[in-house]
Amino acid sequence: MIFYRPNNLKNLFELLENSNATNYFLAGGTDINLQTKNIPKNVNIFYISHLNVLRNITEINGHISIGSTATFSDILHSDYLAKHLPFFQNSLKFFASPIIQNLATIGGNIVNGSPTNDVSPLLLILDAKLELISKNNSRIIPFNSFYRGYKEFDLQKNELVKAILIPKNAENNLETFYQKVGARNSLTISKITVAGLKFIENNRIKKIKIAVGSVNEYPRRLVNLENYLITKRINEIKKDELTKIIAVEITPISDFRSDQNYRFVVCLNLIEKFLGINF
Amino acid sequence: MKIKFILNKNEVEIDANPMTRLIDVLREHFQLLGTKEGCGEGECGACTILLNDKPVASCIANLIHAENGVILTAEGIAKTKIGTLLIDCFDETNAVQCGFCFPGFLVSSYHYLKTDGEPNLEKIKIALSGNICRCTGYQKIFDSVLMACEKLDLS
Amino acid sequence: MKKAVKKFDARPKLNGSWKFLDDYSYENMIFGQLFYSTCHHGIIKNIIFPKNFDLNEFTIISAKNILGKNIVPEPVCDQPFMAEKEVMHFGQIILGIAHSDKKTLRDFVENIKVKYEKLSAIIDPKECLDNERNHFGKEILINHSNNEKNTGNYHKNIYYTQHQEQAYLEPQGAIAIYDETKKTMFVRVTAQCPFFVKSGVETIMGNAINEAIIETSEGIGGAFGGKEDFPNLLAGITSLLAYKSGKPVKIVLTRNDDIQITTKRHPSRIEIETWTNPLTQKIEKCNIDYRLDAGAFQTLSPVVMARGVLHVGGSYAIPNIKIRGRLFKSNTPSNGAFRGFGVPQALAAMEAHIDQIAIDLKIDPYLFRKVNLFKIGDEFPTTQKITENNLIDCLERVIKNSNYLSKKKEFAEWNKDNSNKKGIGISVGFHGGGFTGNGEKVLKSELKIIIEKNANVKIFVANTDMGQGAHTTLSQMFYETINHPKEKCRVQLPNTSKTPNSGPTVASRTIYIIGNLLQKLAREIQKKLNFENLESYVATHQNEFPREFRKVYIPDKSIVFDENNYVGMAYKDYSWAACVNEIYFHADTYKLEIIKSWNVFDIGKVVNQKIAEGQAEGGILQALAYANSEFFYKKKFGRVRNFTDYTLPTTLDVPEIDVEFIHTDNKIAKGLGEIPMDFPAPAVRNAFLNATGIFVDEYPLTPENIFNIIRSKNEN
């Protein structure tokens, strides 16, 4: 293992280019320190937490840009977020626990790529984008296209998530919903997470976004469900149709923490709760 | 790699692997044994320390995270005014049982008193929600921190 | 109200100066690690050490290196320190390994490979307990029945409970130092019972040593029974490594090793059939089949079973009762001691059963309990007579404190219009103080005090303070008796070469047996020396000091227990308690939320109010979590490996807990250690029954389990 502490981004990419081992980025360390067993001996570790350019929370072109190494406590204490994206901020209040919030970073949560990660369902419904950088390139992609499979991402070799961009007005005038179901109220891993945004006018759904976590190989928007719901009146929604669509869009599994059937039914229940329907 | 930081108000420097877990740096290099290892996975909070004024699980942080930073452990907090007040309150209620988790609770409670300090049970519960205690059922811990908040208010 | 006596060790524990096991270091000390089986049952074919390590740097021991006997001393001696050819369970120790560098040691141990010839194994508790063929060891039969006829209403059910992990926050650990000149083995250990550890170390070392000297660490970071017998095994292997390497050796288990290889609470299967008289609403007859999954070896399970069968009849006057207790064998680590010791399982079944009967008879569970609860003159299944009505007093008090009757009505109304449900439930329980039956007679516990020239009193007991505040309370019991200054009285750190054997720190006996004995000794000394004030007596009689006093515990002669037929007085004094829990059921997530728990105890005299409350609150939360959230094993997915998945309650999960002690004017301080873990759990299930009308015969009531029950109910 060789440890690198780059002086700046330019230096980081130079070092990365010359590295011929497996590369790990170290930010908060809350994952890497749990995986010491699985980390091969021949790895290069690049420390990035000290690079402020990766950590800032700022306002750019109508977006709030959250640096990838911003910790969850940075997010919870950000005035920008409190002002523009209070729903996003409040939803993360019970992430892990305070002593982990002070270390763990939003970028780490995203690129760990766990299907259970807390932040992705929120980013999906808020139309977030990712700013990715590499030595000679910088690109912005919709967060929606980042995950491609279980722990598979749209991320090139030696490419880094620089920031998460959320439209400043993403929550404006919308009804919001976020519920994470875990085994306990703190220090818990999600069994099901449902996040939603909606706008209802004259009892008709004018705008709807729903994303779920822990019930697919990666968190995703339920696009077919959204298409079904849009322009419908609440009382036109049929239980069997809703169930049928969700049954195609989510593929929960049984594991030590929960069961397939439970996950399915509770996911359905929470979506109904979000829609405000009582069959 | 040489790394400097301020530890319990003293400037220190250590030459070690920057990936060394912070808990090992404190316990093995500096003999600060008040920071306990209960699980090694950030799941229990017995190893909580203040890093740059924020409580963190030192078993999942690395030496590099302390670079040019400020660390306060239970030993350091015990010597502060608020730390003393908290210790008095934990003592008053006979809250301490086996005590293994308590240095961690002291650190998280200290941070709460420093940054908020409102005698509000719900807020206290959130502030302590990364610290597990298996002995007490938490009731006397809540009583102690509430008592400390009230006393802090008066002083 | 008088000011609470504070704990002498609270401040040093808070400022980090109190030493737990891992905080001790010795010159030239090296580190040890256990290498254990990852096969549930099999024959070891070969062991391959990783390359790229210099084997000469390591000290490696296996069963072959044992100098004494390869049997851990226990009530039933059937467990080896280390496996020889056959491994009986995952987690069985195969090798002890030591090296001077922790990281090198860990890399080495993680890369050892073993080839096993796999044999059939049972790890599922239900599979183990449902099959009569897995029964092993002696069975217990209690027959307090003179009516073979079965009349009245018939009620029957089978109840299951799972493993529970003690989850003491300080993992298991031991340090062994061999003294070649004296041929002694000094062991510092985090353990409840130093004399058990002594016997463990002396057994594995055989004639190689003259004596094992055991001293606990200053702090014992929780135990709850989990540090009753596993430390014997751990200290034994650590000692052998110290002997072979010639250096002090420290082993501290990682949390993941600790959780996977140490003892847990026994899973249970308890079948109860009952006949009641619908007119009198009285229980007429009851048959109980009490089964525990002991794990791969019996070790101390027969003792757990004994206490279990003595409590499983519950707190009810049943004229005809038969109880059968048996152990069952599985391929999992031996289950062991855990606060409650067979009683939480017993009450999980009986207290649920009582609610089931009440529903069958269409009577409120509170009123049904009132009719059937023990009253003066009733008998335990062992024929022991009930001499007090304190249990009924506990029940009445908790009903009042919780507003049970009006809440019940209010919730029934509320539930009509809501898909979420509110519920309220009761449970009651008791726990016998000290060892069962003749246990205390056999033990002959002895304690010692030394009064020094400056009138300091040193108290020597083998009982440890693992957080329960025992050393504060014991010292308080001594100095309050003779009005001696608090700061002049201190319990010494238990050390088997200095401390007489006052028995293990188990069975809610420390205050009840040792504390009361200490009080007697204090009175005797005062009488013998004839002083008003010990300080001035010592000052005027300097030549008599330092002076040592000893006292041996002699149980009341009236206590006679026939261990073959389970007839007589199983325990002299009983603590009693009653609980009401209020719950809220979330229909969308199937989550059962405990809102508040009211508890009333009779533990006799309360020596230190705050310490007693803290003990009670901690035990109650363990009990609530036992019923509601903690699970160790899941079919198809195996056993827990870490704290991520063994979800202990956090500050955001704990409900409000109300504790009251009644009948505190008693001269005797009865047991408190275990009873808080025994009785509150069933009131969670009973509250859920009240809320939803759904009867659950199994712990824990996790959302998934509730979901599956509701689903299978709907399918039928």
PDB file of C-alpha atoms in Angstrom, chain C residues 163-377:
ATOM      1  CA  HIS C 163     -30.795 -16.578  21.126  1.00  0.00           C
ATOM      2  CA  GLN C 164     -29.971 -13.293  22.758  1.00  0.00           C
ATOM      3  CA  GLU C 165     -26.515 -11.742  22.722  1.00  0.00           C
ATOM      4  CA  GLN C 166     -25.251 -10.246  25.991  1.00  0.00           C
ATOM      5  CA  ALA C 167     -23.479  -7.476  24.064  1.00  0.00           C
ATOM      6  CA  TYR C 168     -21.397  -6.270  26.999  1.00  0.00           C
ATOM      7  CA  LEU C 169     -19.584  -3.285  25.522  1.00  0.00           C
ATOM      8  CA  GLU C 170     -16.121  -4.475  26.552  1.00  0.00           C
ATOM      9  CA  PRO C 171     -15.179  -7.597  24.577  1.00  0.00           C
ATOM     10  CA  GLN C 172     -13.759 -10.669  26.304  1.00  0.00           C
ATOM     11  CA  GLY C 173     -10.069 -10.581  27.150  1.00  0.00           C
ATOM     12  CA  ALA C 174      -7.334 -12.043  29.317  1.00  0.00           C
ATOM     13  CA  ILE C 175      -3.651 -11.487  30.030  1.00  0.00           C
ATOM     14  CA  ALA C 176      -1.511 -14.353  31.351  1.00  0.00           C
ATOM     15  CA  ILE C 177       1.943 -14.083  32.915  1.00  0.00           C
ATOM     16  CA  TYR C 178       3.935 -17.147  33.855  1.00  0.00           C
ATOM     17  CA  ASP C 179       6.343 -16.966  36.771  1.00  0.00           C
ATOM     18  CA  GLU C 180       8.946 -19.632  36.156  1.00  0.00           C
ATOM     19  CA  THR C 181      10.554 -19.507  39.576  1.00  0.00           C
ATOM     20  CA  LYS C 182       7.366 -19.825  41.582  1.00  0.00           C
ATOM     21  CA  LYS C 183       5.638 -21.937  38.941  1.00  0.00           C
ATOM     22  CA  THR C 184       2.549 -19.744  39.152  1.00  0.00           C
ATOM     23  CA  MET C 185       0.332 -18.382  36.421  1.00  0.00           C
ATOM     24  CA  PHE C 186      -0.992 -14.893  37.016  1.00  0.00           C
ATOM     25  CA  VAL C 187      -4.044 -14.062  34.937  1.00  0.00           C
ATOM     26  CA  ARG C 188      -5.745 -10.727  34.665  1.00  0.00           C
ATOM     27  CA  VAL C 189      -9.154 -11.125  33.148  1.00  0.00           C
ATOM     28  CA  THR C 190     -12.455  -9.411  32.554  1.00  0.00           C
ATOM     29  CA  ALA C 191     -14.723 -11.963  34.204  1.00  0.00           C
ATOM     30  CA  GLN C 192     -17.546 -12.391  36.674  1.00  0.00           C
ATOM     31  CA  CYS C 193     -16.164 -15.366  38.586  1.00  0.00           C
ATOM     32  CA  PRO C 194     -12.423 -15.317  39.369  1.00  0.00           C
ATOM     33  CA  PHE C 195     -12.519 -18.726  41.069  1.00  0.00           C
ATOM     34  CA  PHE C 196     -14.082 -20.328  37.999  1.00  0.00           C
ATOM     35  CA  VAL C 197     -11.223 -18.895  35.934  1.00  0.00           C
ATOM     36  CA  LYS C 198      -8.725 -20.254  38.445  1.00  0.00           C
ATOM     37  CA  SER C 199     -10.115 -23.712  38.059  1.00  0.00           C
ATOM     38  CA  GLY C 200     -10.062 -23.375  34.263  1.00  0.00           C
ATOM     39  CA  VAL C 201      -6.409 -22.326  34.173  1.00  0.00           C
ATOM     40  CA  GLU C 202      -5.340 -24.997  36.659  1.00  0.00           C
ATOM     41  CA  THR C 203      -7.139 -27.653  34.625  1.00  0.00           C
ATOM     42  CA  ILE C 204      -5.455 -26.816  31.318  1.00  0.00           C
ATOM     43  CA  MET C 205      -2.023 -26.329  32.937  1.00  0.00           C
ATOM     44  CA  GLY C 206      -2.133 -29.471  35.098  1.00  0.00           C
ATOM     45  CA  ASN C 207       1.032 -30.071  37.091  1.00  0.00           C
ATOM     46  CA  ALA C 208       2.998 -27.547  35.098  1.00  0.00           C
ATOM     47  CA  ILE C 209       2.009 -24.885  37.612  1.00  0.00           C
ATOM     48  CA  ASN C 210       1.574 -24.857  41.376  1.00  0.00           C
ATOM     49  CA  GLU C 211      -1.136 -22.265  41.379  1.00  0.00           C
ATOM     50  CA  ALA C 212      -3.116 -19.952  39.155  1.00  0.00           C
ATOM     51  CA  ILE C 213      -3.672 -16.499  40.589  1.00  0.00           C
ATOM     52  CA  ILE C 214      -6.569 -14.639  39.063  1.00  0.00           C
ATOM     53  CA  GLU C 215      -7.186 -10.938  39.399  1.00  0.00           C
ATOM     54  CA  THR C 216      -9.842  -9.035  37.498  1.00  0.00           C
ATOM     55  CA  SER C 217      -9.216  -5.834  35.646  1.00  0.00           C
ATOM     56  CA  GLU C 218     -10.275  -2.715  37.544  1.00  0.00           C
ATOM     57  CA  GLY C 219     -13.191  -2.232  35.206  1.00  0.00           C
ATOM     58  CA  ILE C 220     -15.304  -5.057  33.885  1.00  0.00           C
ATOM     59  CA  GLY C 221     -17.099  -3.580  30.927  1.00  0.00           C
ATOM     60  CA  GLY C 222     -20.414  -5.335  31.347  1.00  0.00           C
ATOM     61  CA  ALA C 223     -21.044  -9.059  31.529  1.00  0.00           C
ATOM     62  CA  PHE C 224     -24.738  -9.953  32.069  1.00  0.00           C
ATOM     63  CA  GLY C 225     -23.734 -13.617  32.396  1.00  0.00           C
ATOM     64  CA  GLY C 226     -21.592 -13.575  29.264  1.00  0.00           C
ATOM     65  CA  LYS C 227     -18.446 -13.431  31.349  1.00  0.00           C
ATOM     66  CA  GLU C 228     -19.443 -16.279  33.641  1.00  0.00           C
ATOM     67  CA  ASP C 229     -17.861 -19.250  31.897  1.00  0.00           C
ATOM     68  CA  PHE C 230     -16.282 -18.241  28.579  1.00  0.00           C
ATOM     69  CA  PRO C 231     -13.405 -16.469  30.420  1.00  0.00           C
ATOM     70  CA  ASN C 232     -12.364 -19.837  31.889  1.00  0.00           C
ATOM     71  CA  LEU C 233     -11.705 -21.161  28.426  1.00  0.00           C
ATOM     72  CA  LEU C 234     -10.099 -17.958  27.179  1.00  0.00           C
ATOM     73  CA  ALA C 235      -7.855 -17.594  30.232  1.00  0.00           C
ATOM     74  CA  GLY C 236      -6.833 -21.245  29.931  1.00  0.00           C
ATOM     75  CA  ILE C 237      -5.650 -20.864  26.347  1.00  0.00           C
ATOM     76  CA  THR C 238      -3.976 -17.520  27.094  1.00  0.00           C
ATOM     77  CA  SER C 239      -2.111 -19.179  29.969  1.00  0.00           C
ATOM     78  CA  LEU C 240      -0.880 -22.013  27.799  1.00  0.00           C
ATOM     79  CA  LEU C 241       0.409 -19.471  25.254  1.00  0.00           C
ATOM     80  CA  ALA C 242       2.181 -17.547  28.031  1.00  0.00           C
ATOM     81  CA  TYR C 243       3.751 -20.763  29.301  1.00  0.00           C
ATOM     82  CA  LYS C 244       4.916 -21.851  25.880  1.00  0.00           C
ATOM     83  CA  SER C 245       6.204 -18.451  24.748  1.00  0.00           C
ATOM     84  CA  GLY C 246       7.703 -17.510  28.109  1.00  0.00           C
ATOM     85  CA  LYS C 247       6.201 -14.050  27.706  1.00  0.00           C
ATOM     86  CA  PRO C 248       3.113 -12.285  29.002  1.00  0.00           C
ATOM     87  CA  VAL C 249       0.316 -12.822  26.484  1.00  0.00           C
ATOM     88  CA  LYS C 250      -2.755 -10.682  25.993  1.00  0.00           C
ATOM     89  CA  ILE C 251      -5.808 -11.808  24.070  1.00  0.00           C
ATOM     90  CA  VAL C 252      -8.635  -9.365  23.488  1.00  0.00           C
ATOM     91  CA  LEU C 253     -11.349 -10.615  21.158  1.00  0.00           C
ATOM     92  CA  THR C 254     -12.490  -8.424  18.315  1.00  0.00           C
ATOM     93  CA  ARG C 255     -16.215  -7.710  18.476  1.00  0.00           C
ATOM     94  CA  ASN C 256     -16.792  -9.911  15.468  1.00  0.00           C
ATOM     95  CA  ASP C 257     -14.991 -12.872  17.042  1.00  0.00           C
ATOM     96  CA  ASP C 258     -16.669 -12.248  20.378  1.00  0.00           C
ATOM     97  CA  ILE C 259     -20.155 -12.199  18.911  1.00  0.00           C
ATOM     98  CA  GLN C 260     -19.543 -15.326  16.851  1.00  0.00           C
ATOM     99  CA  ILE C 261     -17.879 -17.666  19.338  1.00  0.00           C
ATOM    100  CA  THR C 262     -19.052 -16.818  22.856  1.00  0.00           C
ATOM    101  CA  THR C 263     -22.115 -18.040  24.774  1.00  0.00           C
ATOM    102  CA  LYS C 264     -25.642 -16.659  24.222  1.00  0.00           C
ATOM    103  CA  ARG C 265     -29.027 -16.991  25.855  1.00  0.00           C
ATOM    104  CA  HIS C 266     -30.559 -20.414  25.128  1.00  0.00           C
ATOM    105  CA  PRO C 267     -33.272 -20.599  22.480  1.00  0.00           C
ATOM    106  CA  SER C 268     -36.328 -22.312  23.906  1.00  0.00           C
ATOM    107  CA  ARG C 269     -39.385 -24.280  22.939  1.00  0.00           C
ATOM    108  CA  ILE C 270     -42.002 -24.434  25.665  1.00  0.00           C
ATOM    109  CA  GLU C 271     -45.235 -26.314  25.233  1.00  0.00           C
ATOM    110  CA  ILE C 272     -48.017 -25.623  27.718  1.00  0.00           C
ATOM    111  CA  GLU C 273     -51.388 -27.272  28.020  1.00  0.00           C
ATOM    112  CA  THR C 274     -53.812 -26.001  30.592  1.00  0.00           C
ATOM    113  CA  TRP C 275     -57.263 -26.841  31.867  1.00  0.00           C
ATOM    114  CA  THR C 276     -59.336 -24.094  33.425  1.00  0.00           C
ATOM    115  CA  ASN C 277     -62.668 -24.009  35.192  1.00  0.00           C
ATOM    116  CA  PRO C 278     -64.815 -21.534  33.234  1.00  0.00           C
ATOM    117  CA  LEU C 279     -67.037 -20.844  36.248  1.00  0.00           C
ATOM    118  CA  THR C 280     -64.360 -20.030  38.797  1.00  0.00           C
ATOM    119  CA  GLN C 281     -61.940 -18.832  36.094  1.00  0.00           C
ATOM    120  CA  LYS C 282     -59.231 -20.756  37.897  1.00  0.00           C
ATOM    121  CA  ILE C 283     -56.441 -22.801  36.396  1.00  0.00           C
ATOM    122  CA  GLU C 284     -57.007 -26.408  37.440  1.00  0.00           C
ATOM    123  CA  LYS C 285     -54.212 -28.244  35.762  1.00  0.00           C
ATOM    124  CA  CYS C 286     -51.140 -27.613  33.680  1.00  0.00           C
ATOM    125  CA  ASN C 287     -48.539 -29.672  31.806  1.00  0.00           C
ATOM    126  CA  ILE C 288     -45.376 -27.999  30.648  1.00  0.00           C
ATOM    127  CA  ASP C 289     -42.636 -29.276  28.370  1.00  0.00           C
ATOM    128  CA  TYR C 290     -39.622 -26.970  28.749  1.00  0.00           C
ATOM    129  CA  ARG C 291     -36.816 -27.372  26.223  1.00  0.00           C
ATOM    130  CA  LEU C 292     -33.579 -25.454  25.790  1.00  0.00           C
ATOM    131  CA  ASP C 293     -31.141 -25.553  22.887  1.00  0.00           C
ATOM    132  CA  ALA C 294     -27.873 -26.018  24.786  1.00  0.00           C
ATOM    133  CA  GLY C 295     -25.588 -25.779  21.773  1.00  0.00           C
ATOM    134  CA  ALA C 296     -22.905 -28.368  21.087  1.00  0.00           C
ATOM    135  CA  PHE C 297     -22.035 -29.061  24.734  1.00  0.00           C
ATOM    136  CA  GLN C 298     -24.009 -29.123  27.954  1.00  0.00           C
ATOM    137  CA  THR C 299     -21.552 -27.108  30.091  1.00  0.00           C
ATOM    138  CA  LEU C 300     -23.739 -25.097  32.493  1.00  0.00           C
ATOM    139  CA  SER C 301     -27.018 -25.584  30.643  1.00  0.00           C
ATOM    140  CA  PRO C 302     -28.426 -28.063  33.214  1.00  0.00           C
ATOM    141  CA  VAL C 303     -28.264 -25.294  35.799  1.00  0.00           C
ATOM    142  CA  VAL C 304     -30.054 -22.877  33.481  1.00  0.00           C
ATOM    143  CA  MET C 305     -32.677 -25.518  32.840  1.00  0.00           C
ATOM    144  CA  ALA C 306     -33.125 -26.105  36.586  1.00  0.00           C
ATOM    145  CA  ARG C 307     -33.877 -22.458  37.186  1.00  0.00           C
ATOM    146  CA  GLY C 308     -36.086 -22.387  34.134  1.00  0.00           C
ATOM    147  CA  VAL C 309     -38.304 -25.263  35.241  1.00  0.00           C
ATOM    148  CA  LEU C 310     -38.560 -23.785  38.732  1.00  0.00           C
ATOM    149  CA  HIS C 311     -39.997 -20.578  37.273  1.00  0.00           C
ATOM    150  CA  VAL C 312     -41.932 -21.828  34.257  1.00  0.00           C
ATOM    151  CA  GLY C 313     -45.079 -22.562  36.254  1.00  0.00           C
ATOM    152  CA  GLY C 314     -45.328 -18.820  36.564  1.00  0.00           C
ATOM    153  CA  SER C 315     -46.760 -16.872  39.433  1.00  0.00           C
ATOM    154  CA  TYR C 316     -49.969 -18.842  39.608  1.00  0.00           C
ATOM    155  CA  ALA C 317     -51.599 -21.174  42.082  1.00  0.00           C
ATOM    156  CA  ILE C 318     -52.082 -24.320  40.013  1.00  0.00           C
ATOM    157  CA  PRO C 319     -53.296 -27.290  42.047  1.00  0.00           C
ATOM    158  CA  ASN C 320     -52.076 -29.872  39.536  1.00  0.00           C
ATOM    159  CA  ILE C 321     -48.920 -29.198  37.599  1.00  0.00           C
ATOM    160  CA  LYS C 322     -46.355 -31.323  35.790  1.00  0.00           C
ATOM    161  CA  ILE C 323     -43.166 -29.863  34.381  1.00  0.00           C
ATOM    162  CA  ARG C 324     -40.603 -31.635  32.275  1.00  0.00           C
ATOM    163  CA  GLY C 325     -37.265 -30.002  31.439  1.00  0.00           C
ATOM    164  CA  ARG C 326     -34.824 -31.177  28.781  1.00  0.00           C
ATOM    165  CA  LEU C 327     -31.734 -30.006  26.930  1.00  0.00           C
ATOM    166  CA  PHE C 328     -31.301 -30.329  23.186  1.00  0.00           C
ATOM    167  CA  LYS C 329     -28.111 -30.510  21.219  1.00  0.00           C
ATOM    168  CA  SER C 330     -27.201 -28.416  18.173  1.00  0.00           C
ATOM    169  CA  ASN C 331     -24.022 -27.534  16.304  1.00  0.00           C
ATOM    170  CA  THR C 332     -23.680 -24.033  17.640  1.00  0.00           C
ATOM    171  CA  PRO C 333     -21.416 -22.621  20.372  1.00  0.00           C
ATOM    172  CA  SER C 334     -22.558 -23.670  23.842  1.00  0.00           C
ATOM    173  CA  ASN C 335     -25.242 -21.395  25.114  1.00  0.00           C
ATOM    174  CA  GLY C 336     -24.557 -20.076  28.554  1.00  0.00           C
ATOM    175  CA  ALA C 337     -25.441 -17.663  31.272  1.00  0.00           C
ATOM    176  CA  PHE C 338     -27.375 -14.511  30.542  1.00  0.00           C
ATOM    177  CA  ARG C 339     -29.183 -12.411  33.118  1.00  0.00           C
ATOM    178  CA  GLY C 340     -32.429 -14.224  33.874  1.00  0.00           C
ATOM    179  CA  PHE C 341     -30.889 -17.670  33.368  1.00  0.00           C
ATOM    180  CA  GLY C 342     -33.755 -19.674  31.866  1.00  0.00           C
ATOM    181  CA  VAL C 343     -36.479 -17.485  33.378  1.00  0.00           C
ATOM    182  CA  PRO C 344     -37.011 -15.016  30.500  1.00  0.00           C
ATOM    183  CA  GLN C 345     -37.812 -18.025  28.303  1.00  0.00           C
ATOM    184  CA  ALA C 346     -40.087 -19.500  30.976  1.00  0.00           C
ATOM    185  CA  LEU C 347     -42.068 -16.295  31.346  1.00  0.00           C
ATOM    186  CA  ALA C 348     -42.128 -15.672  27.596  1.00  0.00           C
ATOM    187  CA  ALA C 349     -44.238 -18.813  27.406  1.00  0.00           C
ATOM    188  CA  MET C 350     -46.284 -18.690  30.595  1.00  0.00           C
ATOM    189  CA  GLU C 351     -47.151 -14.992  30.532  1.00  0.00           C
ATOM    190  CA  ALA C 352     -48.268 -15.221  26.913  1.00  0.00           C
ATOM    191  CA  HIS C 353     -50.233 -18.333  27.723  1.00  0.00           C
ATOM    192  CA  ILE C 354     -52.076 -16.566  30.527  1.00  0.00           C
ATOM    193  CA  ASP C 355     -53.232 -13.870  28.111  1.00  0.00           C
ATOM    194  CA  GLN C 356     -54.301 -16.526  25.645  1.00  0.00           C
ATOM    195  CA  ILE C 357     -56.408 -18.230  28.324  1.00  0.00           C
ATOM    196  CA  ALA C 358     -57.913 -14.916  29.402  1.00  0.00           C
ATOM    197  CA  ILE C 359     -59.030 -14.322  25.824  1.00  0.00           C
ATOM    198  CA  ASP C 360     -60.424 -17.855  25.556  1.00  0.00           C
ATOM    199  CA  LEU C 361     -62.390 -17.240  28.755  1.00  0.00           C
ATOM    200  CA  LYS C 362     -63.371 -13.718  27.630  1.00  0.00           C
ATOM    201  CA  ILE C 363     -61.999 -12.081  30.739  1.00  0.00           C
ATOM    202  CA  ASP C 364     -59.512  -9.229  31.090  1.00  0.00           C
ATOM    203  CA  PRO C 365     -55.943 -10.546  31.527  1.00  0.00           C
ATOM    204  CA  TYR C 366     -55.610  -8.353  34.604  1.00  0.00           C
ATOM    205  CA  LEU C 367     -58.659  -9.871  36.275  1.00  0.00           C
ATOM    206  CA  PHE C 368     -57.637 -13.376  35.252  1.00  0.00           C
ATOM    207  CA  ARG C 369     -54.242 -12.845  36.848  1.00  0.00           C
ATOM    208  CA  LYS C 370     -55.866 -11.467  39.985  1.00  0.00           C
ATOM    209  CA  VAL C 371     -57.924 -14.615  40.377  1.00  0.00           C
ATOM    210  CA  ASN C 372     -55.013 -16.983  39.831  1.00  0.00           C
ATOM    211  CA  LEU C 373     -51.957 -15.214  41.239  1.00  0.00           C
ATOM    212  CA  PHE C 374     -50.094 -16.687  44.198  1.00  0.00           C
ATOM    213  CA  LYS C 375     -51.535 -15.782  47.571  1.00  0.00           C
ATOM    214  CA  ILE C 376     -50.393 -16.671  51.057  1.00  0.00           C
ATOM    215  CA  GLY C 377     -50.836 -20.393  51.577  1.00  0.00           C
TER     216      GLY C 377
END
